[in-house]
PDB file of C-alpha atoms and ligand atoms in Angstrom:
ATOM      1  CA  MET A   1       4.421-168.361 144.783  1.00 41.00           C
ATOM      2  CA  SER A   2       2.749-169.913 147.733  1.00 45.00           C
ATOM      3  CA  THR A   3      -0.956-170.297 147.215  1.00 49.00           C
ATOM      4  CA  SER A   4      -2.734-171.101 150.408  1.00 44.00           C
ATOM      5  CA  SER A   5      -6.320-172.218 150.520  1.00 40.00           C
ATOM      6  CA  SER A   6      -8.486-173.196 153.452  1.00 39.00           C
ATOM      7  CA  ALA A   7      -6.258-175.045 155.884  1.00 44.00           C
ATOM      8  CA  SER A   8      -8.031-177.778 157.751  1.00 46.00           C
ATOM      9  CA  GLY A   9      -5.031-179.495 159.321  1.00 45.00           C
ATOM     10  CA  GLU A  10      -5.259-180.182 162.999  1.00 49.00           C
ATOM     11  CA  ALA A  11      -2.530-178.767 165.161  1.00 55.00           C
ATOM     12  CA  GLY A  12       0.093-181.317 166.006  1.00 73.00           C
ATOM     13  CA  GLY A  13      -1.080-183.892 163.494  1.00 93.00           C
ATOM     14  CA  THR A  14       0.463-185.641 160.524  1.00 97.00           C
ATOM     15  CA  TRP A  15       1.173-183.451 157.515  1.00 98.00           C
ATOM     16  CA  ALA A  16       1.737-184.915 154.062  1.00 98.00           C
ATOM     17  CA  ILE A  17       3.968-183.318 151.450  1.00 98.00           C
ATOM     18  CA  LEU A  18       3.096-184.487 147.951  1.00 99.00           C
ATOM     19  CA  VAL A  19       5.892-183.646 145.518  1.00 98.00           C
ATOM     20  CA  ALA A  20       4.588-183.307 141.999  1.00 98.00           C
ATOM     21  CA  ALA A  21       6.812-180.557 140.606  1.00 98.00           C
ATOM     22  CA  GLY A  22       9.053-182.589 138.301  1.00 98.00           C
ATOM     23  CA  SER A  23       8.975-182.172 134.543  1.00 97.00           C
ATOM     24  CA  GLY A  24       8.854-185.882 133.754  1.00 97.00           C
ATOM     25  CA  SER A  25      11.562-185.686 131.106  1.00 97.00           C
ATOM     26  CA  ARG A  26      11.888-189.471 130.883  1.00 97.00           C
ATOM     27  CA  LEU A  27       8.148-189.900 130.403  1.00 97.00           C
ATOM     28  CA  GLY A  28       8.214-187.625 127.356  1.00 93.00           C
ATOM     29  CA  SER A  29       4.668-186.283 127.759  1.00 94.00           C
ATOM     30  CA  ASP A  30       3.604-182.871 126.425  1.00 95.00           C
ATOM     31  CA  ARG A  31       2.965-181.756 130.011  1.00 97.00           C
ATOM     32  CA  PRO A  32       4.574-182.303 133.432  1.00 98.00           C
ATOM     33  CA  LYS A  33       4.362-185.907 134.633  1.00 98.00           C
ATOM     34  CA  ALA A  34       1.871-185.060 137.410  1.00 98.00           C
ATOM     35  CA  PHE A  35      -0.606-183.969 134.718  1.00 98.00           C
ATOM     36  CA  ALA A  36      -0.051-186.846 132.310  1.00 98.00           C
ATOM     37  CA  GLY A  37      -3.167-188.979 131.897  1.00 97.00           C
ATOM     38  CA  LEU A  38      -3.745-191.979 134.164  1.00 96.00           C
ATOM     39  CA  ALA A  39      -7.076-193.789 133.731  1.00 93.00           C
ATOM     40  CA  GLY A  40      -8.707-190.620 132.439  1.00 95.00           C
ATOM     41  CA  ARG A  41      -7.426-188.252 135.143  1.00 97.00           C
ATOM     42  CA  PRO A  42      -4.195-186.375 135.780  1.00 98.00           C
ATOM     43  CA  LEU A  43      -1.673-188.720 137.441  1.00 98.00           C
ATOM     44  CA  LEU A  44      -1.597-186.394 140.472  1.00 98.00           C
ATOM     45  CA  ALA A  45      -5.305-187.111 141.145  1.00 98.00           C
ATOM     46  CA  GLU A  46      -4.644-190.679 142.231  1.00 98.00           C
ATOM     47  CA  SER A  47      -2.157-189.989 145.044  1.00 98.00           C
ATOM     48  CA  LEU A  48      -3.867-186.747 146.075  1.00 98.00           C
ATOM     49  CA  GLU A  49      -7.232-188.451 146.483  1.00 98.00           C
ATOM     50  CA  ARG A  50      -5.695-191.374 148.366  1.00 98.00           C
ATOM     51  CA  LEU A  51      -3.814-189.108 150.805  1.00 98.00           C
ATOM     52  CA  ASP A  52      -6.855-186.888 151.257  1.00 98.00           C
ATOM     53  CA  THR A  53      -9.040-189.837 152.217  1.00 98.00           C
ATOM     54  CA  SER A  54      -6.368-191.469 154.394  1.00 98.00           C
ATOM     55  CA  GLU A  55      -7.361-191.692 158.017  1.00 97.00           C
ATOM     56  CA  TRP A  56      -3.708-191.073 158.940  1.00 97.00           C
ATOM     57  CA  VAL A  57      -3.234-187.765 157.141  1.00 98.00           C
ATOM     58  CA  ASP A  58      -4.470-184.476 158.605  1.00 97.00           C
ATOM     59  CA  ALA A  59      -3.305-181.943 156.015  1.00 98.00           C
ATOM     60  CA  ILE A  60      -1.493-181.877 152.675  1.00 98.00           C
ATOM     61  CA  VAL A  61       0.950-179.522 150.955  1.00 98.00           C
ATOM     62  CA  VAL A  62       1.327-180.069 147.216  1.00 98.00           C
ATOM     63  CA  ALA A  63       4.437-178.964 145.305  1.00 98.00           C
ATOM     64  CA  ALA A  64       3.305-178.201 141.753  1.00 98.00           C
ATOM     65  CA  PRO A  65       5.400-177.608 138.649  1.00 98.00           C
ATOM     66  CA  PRO A  66       6.063-173.928 137.875  1.00 98.00           C
ATOM     67  CA  GLY A  67       3.053-172.587 135.968  1.00 98.00           C
ATOM     68  CA  TRP A  68       0.831-175.492 137.061  1.00 98.00           C
ATOM     69  CA  GLU A  69      -0.219-174.210 140.478  1.00 98.00           C
ATOM     70  CA  GLU A  70      -3.719-173.196 139.305  1.00 98.00           C
ATOM     71  CA  PRO A  71      -4.443-176.559 137.653  1.00 98.00           C
ATOM     72  CA  ALA A  72      -3.277-178.253 140.862  1.00 98.00           C
ATOM     73  CA  ILE A  73      -5.645-176.110 142.968  1.00 98.00           C
ATOM     74  CA  LEU A  74      -8.511-176.773 140.545  1.00 98.00           C
ATOM     75  CA  LEU A  75      -7.804-180.502 140.678  1.00 98.00           C
ATOM     76  CA  ALA A  76      -7.889-180.441 144.486  1.00 98.00           C
ATOM     77  CA  GLU A  77     -11.229-178.589 144.299  1.00 98.00           C
ATOM     78  CA  GLU A  78     -12.657-181.085 141.796  1.00 98.00           C
ATOM     79  CA  LEU A  79     -11.624-183.973 144.029  1.00 98.00           C
ATOM     80  CA  VAL A  80     -13.009-182.130 147.061  1.00 98.00           C
ATOM     81  CA  ALA A  81      -9.606-182.764 148.621  1.00 98.00           C
ATOM     82  CA  SER A  82     -10.372-180.697 151.694  1.00 97.00           C
ATOM     83  CA  LYS A  83      -7.089-181.469 153.479  1.00 98.00           C
ATOM     84  CA  VAL A  84      -5.027-179.503 150.946  1.00 98.00           C
ATOM     85  CA  ALA A  85      -3.686-176.616 152.999  1.00 98.00           C
ATOM     86  CA  ALA A  86      -1.319-175.153 150.408  1.00 98.00           C
ATOM     87  CA  VAL A  87      -0.094-175.542 146.863  1.00 98.00           C
ATOM     88  CA  VAL A  88       3.452-174.274 146.400  1.00 98.00           C
ATOM     89  CA  THR A  89       5.651-173.880 143.355  1.00 98.00           C
ATOM     90  CA  GLY A  90       8.270-176.619 143.382  1.00 98.00           C
ATOM     91  CA  GLY A  91      11.995-176.106 143.004  1.00 97.00           C
ATOM     92  CA  ALA A  92      14.673-177.261 140.574  1.00 96.00           C
ATOM     93  CA  THR A  93      15.184-180.649 142.247  1.00 97.00           C
ATOM     94  CA  ARG A  94      13.024-182.998 144.283  1.00 97.00           C
ATOM     95  CA  ALA A  95      14.841-181.990 147.451  1.00 97.00           C
ATOM     96  CA  GLU A  96      14.244-178.294 146.710  1.00 97.00           C
ATOM     97  CA  SER A  97      10.552-178.998 146.181  1.00 97.00           C
ATOM     98  CA  VAL A  98      10.365-180.781 149.541  1.00 98.00           C
ATOM     99  CA  ARG A  99      12.187-177.922 151.245  1.00 97.00           C
ATOM    100  CA  ILE A 100       9.759-175.341 149.835  1.00 97.00           C
ATOM    101  CA  ALA A 101       6.735-177.434 150.827  1.00 98.00           C
ATOM    102  CA  LEU A 102       8.155-178.086 154.304  1.00 98.00           C
ATOM    103  CA  ALA A 103       8.179-174.334 154.933  1.00 98.00           C
ATOM    104  CA  GLU A 104       4.357-174.456 154.737  1.00 98.00           C
ATOM    105  CA  VAL A 105       4.093-177.134 157.416  1.00 98.00           C
ATOM    106  CA  PRO A 106       3.283-175.479 160.752  1.00 97.00           C
ATOM    107  CA  GLU A 107       5.782-175.644 163.583  1.00 95.00           C
ATOM    108  CA  ASP A 108       3.455-177.716 165.734  1.00 95.00           C
ATOM    109  CA  ALA A 109       3.166-180.577 163.228  1.00 97.00           C
ATOM    110  CA  LEU A 110       4.541-183.719 164.847  1.00 97.00           C
ATOM    111  CA  VAL A 111       4.972-186.014 161.880  1.00 98.00           C
ATOM    112  CA  VAL A 112       5.631-185.293 158.210  1.00 98.00           C
ATOM    113  CA  LEU A 113       4.969-187.840 155.483  1.00 98.00           C
ATOM    114  CA  VAL A 114       6.630-187.182 152.121  1.00 98.00           C
ATOM    115  CA  HIS A 115       5.304-188.856 149.001  1.00 98.00           C
ATOM    116  CA  ASP A 116       6.097-188.777 145.277  1.00 98.00           C
ATOM    117  CA  ALA A 117       3.098-188.093 143.052  1.00 98.00           C
ATOM    118  CA  ALA A 118       4.990-190.348 140.633  1.00 98.00           C
ATOM    119  CA  ARG A 119       3.898-193.317 142.818  1.00 98.00           C
ATOM    120  CA  PRO A 120       0.118-193.112 142.412  1.00 98.00           C
ATOM    121  CA  LEU A 121      -0.942-196.265 144.274  1.00 98.00           C
ATOM    122  CA  VAL A 122      -0.263-195.269 147.878  1.00 98.00           C
ATOM    123  CA  ASP A 123      -2.603-196.863 150.400  1.00 96.00           C
ATOM    124  CA  ASP A 124      -3.404-196.768 154.090  1.00 98.00           C
ATOM    125  CA  ALA A 125      -1.847-200.161 154.822  1.00 98.00           C
ATOM    126  CA  VAL A 126       1.673-198.951 154.046  1.00 98.00           C
ATOM    127  CA  ILE A 127       1.081-195.624 155.824  1.00 98.00           C
ATOM    128  CA  GLU A 128      -0.102-197.488 158.910  1.00 98.00           C
ATOM    129  CA  ARG A 129       3.015-199.722 158.887  1.00 98.00           C
ATOM    130  CA  LEU A 130       5.274-196.690 158.599  1.00 98.00           C
ATOM    131  CA  LEU A 131       3.589-194.721 161.379  1.00 98.00           C
ATOM    132  CA  ALA A 132       3.443-197.715 163.721  1.00 98.00           C
ATOM    133  CA  ARG A 133       7.217-198.181 163.399  1.00 98.00           C
ATOM    134  CA  LEU A 134       7.824-194.435 163.838  1.00 98.00           C
ATOM    135  CA  ALA A 135       5.857-194.534 167.084  1.00 97.00           C
ATOM    136  CA  GLU A 136       8.287-197.144 168.391  1.00 98.00           C
ATOM    137  CA  GLY A 137      10.932-194.454 168.604  1.00 97.00           C
ATOM    138  CA  VAL A 138      12.952-193.807 165.461  1.00 98.00           C
ATOM    139  CA  ASP A 139      13.453-190.548 163.544  1.00 98.00           C
ATOM    140  CA  GLY A 140      12.154-191.760 160.204  1.00 98.00           C
ATOM    141  CA  VAL A 141      10.739-194.843 158.474  1.00 98.00           C
ATOM    142  CA  VAL A 142      10.891-195.846 154.810  1.00 98.00           C
ATOM    143  CA  PRO A 143       9.205-198.647 152.851  1.00 98.00           C
ATOM    144  CA  GLY A 144      11.722-201.092 151.384  1.00 98.00           C
ATOM    145  CA  ILE A 145      11.502-203.903 148.844  1.00 97.00           C
ATOM    146  CA  ALA A 146      13.979-206.809 148.782  1.00 95.00           C
ATOM    147  CA  ILE A 147      16.130-206.872 145.676  1.00 94.00           C
ATOM    148  CA  GLY A 148      15.684-209.925 143.467  1.00 91.00           C
ATOM    149  CA  ASP A 149      18.615-209.372 141.146  1.00 93.00           C
ATOM    150  CA  THR A 150      22.255-209.847 142.078  1.00 94.00           C
ATOM    151  CA  VAL A 151      23.829-206.422 142.526  1.00 95.00           C
ATOM    152  CA  LYS A 152      27.370-205.497 141.468  1.00 96.00           C
ATOM    153  CA  ARG A 153      29.428-202.356 141.841  1.00 96.00           C
ATOM    154  CA  VAL A 154      31.040-201.545 138.526  1.00 97.00           C
ATOM    155  CA  GLU A 155      34.057-199.371 137.719  1.00 98.00           C
ATOM    156  CA  ARG A 156      34.752-198.468 134.086  1.00 98.00           C
ATOM    157  CA  GLY A 157      32.809-201.467 132.834  1.00 98.00           C
ATOM    158  CA  ILE A 158      34.522-204.007 135.111  1.00 98.00           C
ATOM    159  CA  VAL A 159      32.932-205.531 138.209  1.00 98.00           C
ATOM    160  CA  ALA A 160      34.674-204.219 141.303  1.00 98.00           C
ATOM    161  CA  GLU A 161      32.490-206.045 143.796  1.00 96.00           C
ATOM    162  CA  THR A 162      29.424-208.264 144.124  1.00 96.00           C
ATOM    163  CA  ILE A 163      27.352-206.842 146.954  1.00 95.00           C
ATOM    164  CA  ASP A 164      25.496-209.096 149.383  1.00 92.00           C
ATOM    165  CA  ARG A 165      21.912-208.405 148.372  1.00 91.00           C
ATOM    166  CA  GLU A 166      20.554-209.772 151.651  1.00 90.00           C
ATOM    167  CA  ALA A 167      21.524-206.459 153.220  1.00 90.00           C
ATOM    168  CA  LEU A 168      20.006-204.302 150.459  1.00 95.00           C
ATOM    169  CA  VAL A 169      16.530-202.894 149.908  1.00 96.00           C
ATOM    170  CA  ALA A 170      15.083-200.678 147.190  1.00 96.00           C
ATOM    171  CA  VAL A 171      13.408-197.773 148.938  1.00 98.00           C
ATOM    172  CA  GLN A 172      10.034-196.240 148.007  1.00 98.00           C
ATOM    173  CA  THR A 173       7.818-193.411 149.204  1.00 98.00           C
ATOM    174  CA  PRO A 174       5.835-192.513 151.288  1.00 98.00           C
ATOM    175  CA  GLN A 175       8.520-191.880 153.911  1.00 98.00           C
ATOM    176  CA  VAL A 176       7.573-190.639 157.388  1.00 98.00           C
ATOM    177  CA  PHE A 177       9.591-188.552 159.825  1.00 98.00           C
ATOM    178  CA  VAL A 178       9.474-186.878 163.182  1.00 98.00           C
ATOM    179  CA  ALA A 179       8.888-183.336 161.893  1.00 98.00           C
ATOM    180  CA  GLU A 180      11.813-181.736 163.705  1.00 98.00           C
ATOM    181  CA  ARG A 181      14.222-184.395 162.386  1.00 98.00           C
ATOM    182  CA  LEU A 182      13.084-183.807 158.821  1.00 98.00           C
ATOM    183  CA  ARG A 183      13.543-180.072 159.288  1.00 98.00           C
ATOM    184  CA  ALA A 184      17.060-180.701 160.604  1.00 98.00           C
ATOM    185  CA  GLY A 185      17.792-182.824 157.531  1.00 97.00           C
ATOM    186  CA  TYR A 186      16.685-180.003 155.266  1.00 97.00           C
ATOM    187  CA  SER A 187      18.522-177.256 157.138  1.00 96.00           C
ATOM    188  CA  GLY A 188      21.755-177.671 155.196  1.00 91.00           C
ATOM    189  CA  GLU A 189      22.891-178.612 151.693  1.00 91.00           C
ATOM    190  CA  VAL A 190      20.333-180.839 149.952  1.00 93.00           C
ATOM    191  CA  ALA A 191      21.813-181.103 146.455  1.00 83.00           C
ATOM    192  CA  GLY A 192      22.149-184.666 145.250  1.00 85.00           C
ATOM    193  CA  ALA A 193      19.698-186.173 147.734  1.00 93.00           C
ATOM    194  CA  THR A 194      17.292-188.513 145.927  1.00 93.00           C
ATOM    195  CA  ASP A 195      15.158-189.145 148.995  1.00 96.00           C
ATOM    196  CA  CYS A 196      14.367-187.433 152.284  1.00 98.00           C
ATOM    197  CA  ALA A 197      15.651-190.247 154.458  1.00 98.00           C
ATOM    198  CA  SER A 198      19.222-189.801 153.184  1.00 98.00           C
ATOM    199  CA  LEU A 199      19.206-186.230 154.532  1.00 98.00           C
ATOM    200  CA  VAL A 200      17.884-187.359 157.899  1.00 98.00           C
ATOM    201  CA  GLU A 201      20.524-190.127 158.005  1.00 97.00           C
ATOM    202  CA  ARG A 202      23.248-187.620 157.121  1.00 96.00           C
ATOM    203  CA  THR A 203      22.255-185.408 160.045  1.00 95.00           C
ATOM    204  CA  GLY A 204      22.455-188.277 162.516  1.00 96.00           C
ATOM    205  CA  GLY A 205      18.872-189.535 162.403  1.00 98.00           C
ATOM    206  CA  ARG A 206      17.935-193.204 162.815  1.00 98.00           C
ATOM    207  CA  VAL A 207      15.800-194.391 159.924  1.00 98.00           C
ATOM    208  CA  ALA A 208      13.987-197.734 160.039  1.00 98.00           C
ATOM    209  CA  VAL A 209      12.723-199.834 157.141  1.00 98.00           C
ATOM    210  CA  VAL A 210       9.353-201.620 156.954  1.00 98.00           C
ATOM    211  CA  ALA A 211       7.912-203.758 154.164  1.00 98.00           C
ATOM    212  CA  GLY A 212       7.178-201.710 151.069  1.00 98.00           C
ATOM    213  CA  ASP A 213       4.409-202.365 148.566  1.00 97.00           C
ATOM    214  CA  PRO A 214       5.063-203.697 145.047  1.00 95.00           C
ATOM    215  CA  ARG A 215       2.113-201.602 143.866  1.00 96.00           C
ATOM    216  CA  LEU A 216       3.987-198.426 144.764  1.00 97.00           C
ATOM    217  CA  VAL A 217       5.559-198.541 141.299  1.00 95.00           C
ATOM    218  CA  LYS A 218       7.251-195.299 140.340  1.00 97.00           C
ATOM    219  CA  VAL A 219       6.102-193.900 137.024  1.00 98.00           C
ATOM    220  CA  THR A 220       9.286-192.970 135.202  1.00 98.00           C
ATOM    221  CA  THR A 221       8.763-194.093 131.612  1.00 98.00           C
ATOM    222  CA  ALA A 222       5.724-194.574 129.372  1.00 97.00           C
ATOM    223  CA  SER A 223       5.746-198.318 130.044  1.00 97.00           C
ATOM    224  CA  ASP A 224       5.559-197.650 133.818  1.00 97.00           C
ATOM    225  CA  LEU A 225       2.517-195.468 133.147  1.00 97.00           C
ATOM    226  CA  GLU A 226       0.879-198.303 131.190  1.00 96.00           C
ATOM    227  CA  LEU A 227       1.600-200.746 134.014  1.00 97.00           C
ATOM    228  CA  VAL A 228       0.105-198.450 136.678  1.00 97.00           C
ATOM    229  CA  ALA A 229      -2.916-197.718 134.445  1.00 96.00           C
ATOM    230  CA  ARG A 230      -3.602-201.469 134.272  1.00 96.00           C
ATOM    231  CA  LEU A 231      -3.323-201.741 138.062  1.00 95.00           C
ATOM    232  CA  VAL A 232      -5.772-198.842 138.519  1.00 93.00           C
ATOM    233  CA  GLU A 233      -8.227-200.319 136.010  1.00 90.00           C
ATOM    234  CA  ASP A 234      -8.051-203.748 137.685  1.00 89.00           C
ATOM    235  CA  GLU A 235      -9.093-202.092 140.930  1.00 84.00           C
ATOM    236  CA  GLY A 236     -12.233-200.695 139.331  1.00 76.00           C
ATOM    237  CA  PRO A 237     -14.061-197.568 140.485  1.00 71.00           C
TER     238      PRO A 237
HETATM  239  N1  LIG B   1       9.904-183.751 141.827  1.00 84.67           N
HETATM  240  C1  LIG B   1       9.608-182.483 142.303  1.00 84.67           C
HETATM  241  N2  LIG B   1      10.398-181.426 141.945  1.00 84.67           N
HETATM  242  C2  LIG B   1      11.425-181.598 141.111  1.00 84.67           C
HETATM  243  C3  LIG B   1      11.747-182.892 140.623  1.00 84.67           C
HETATM  244  C4  LIG B   1      10.964-183.961 141.010  1.00 84.67           C
HETATM  245  O1  LIG B   1       8.642-182.309 143.037  1.00 84.67           O
HETATM  246  N3  LIG B   1      12.140-180.535 140.743  1.00 84.67           N
HETATM  247  C5  LIG B   1       9.025-184.863 142.183  1.00 84.67           C
HETATM  248  C6  LIG B   1       8.363-185.480 140.952  1.00 84.67           C
HETATM  249  O2  LIG B   1       7.215-184.719 140.585  1.00 84.67           O
HETATM  250  C7  LIG B   1       8.071-186.884 141.386  1.00 84.67           C
HETATM  251  C8  LIG B   1       9.163-187.166 142.417  1.00 84.67           C
HETATM  252  O3  LIG B   1       9.767-185.919 142.747  1.00 84.67           O
HETATM  253  O4  LIG B   1       6.797-187.014 141.985  1.00 84.67           O
HETATM  254  C9  LIG B   1      10.209-188.137 141.887  1.00 84.67           C
HETATM  255  O5  LIG B   1      10.865-187.557 140.786  1.00 84.67           O
HETATM  256  P1  LIG B   1      11.016-188.209 139.348  1.00 84.67           P
HETATM  257  O6  LIG B   1      10.277-189.498 139.274  1.00 84.67           O
HETATM  258  O7  LIG B   1      12.438-188.137 138.935  1.00 84.67           O
HETATM  259  O8  LIG B   1      10.127-187.206 138.450  1.00 84.67           O
HETATM  260  P2  LIG B   1      10.626-186.129 137.403  1.00 84.67           P
HETATM  261  O9  LIG B   1      11.821-185.425 137.926  1.00 84.67           O
HETATM  262  O10 LIG B   1       9.423-185.327 137.058  1.00 84.67           O
HETATM  263  O11 LIG B   1      10.988-187.048 136.155  1.00 84.67           O
HETATM  264  P3  LIG B   1      12.334-186.992 135.269  1.00 84.67           P
HETATM  265  O12 LIG B   1      13.462-187.225 136.232  1.00 84.67           O
HETATM  266  O13 LIG B   1      12.159-188.091 134.263  1.00 84.67           O
HETATM  267  O14 LIG B   1      12.363-185.615 134.653  1.00 84.67           O
HETATM  268 MG1  LIG B   2      13.663-186.509 138.292  1.00 84.67          MG
END
């Protein structure tokens, strides 16, 4: 299903894809993770509202879990999220959900931002950093966080190698791309890709890294949800 509502995206602008179609098996809620409660609202509300009010985002496509398209549309209406151009049914993997949502992005879109609903606390500062770097002439930009722990590659329980962590970053979303480069990344096999940038890299794209945001915590388990709920409550209304 592809449920389109009033599209308000400007031609040629920046389109956001908000992937929210996962089941949240590790969270263990009685509903998909995007509809688990966060500070009294569905988790999806936080990122959707923030992208909708972002000065950098022109239009939004949401990938909803199968059977949860109507609740996603109703949530967008309740939030008066007027930039939501379409709600699509997600696929079996994150990459499939992105691919389905990308098909709703018009050909004349210049930039596509892809964000996980599982990272509720997206803000304009990180989006601005990403877009500024993209404008300098790369194919994609991701937010990265330096790794504090020592990292080792392990084979059958034995350390094979200690990796120089200076060269490593943990990568978050949102990730931004020149639209045609993201489409090229998604034109082939996407199985196994855990982020969009890896597909753009694989198809020859240059992807830059800017400073990520420690508040872009990914909600995976119940304790992550508690942590993010505290961060939201500290912010106040
Ligand atoms: N996602 C998606 N479609 C899928 C799988 C994941 O849109 N088939 C989205 C999730 O909704 C989430 C993001 O991709 O916003 C990152 O995925 P993850 O944190 O792994 O969420 P889930 O797959 O829902 O969780 P789990 O792996 O614990 O089942
Ligand atoms: Mg998953």
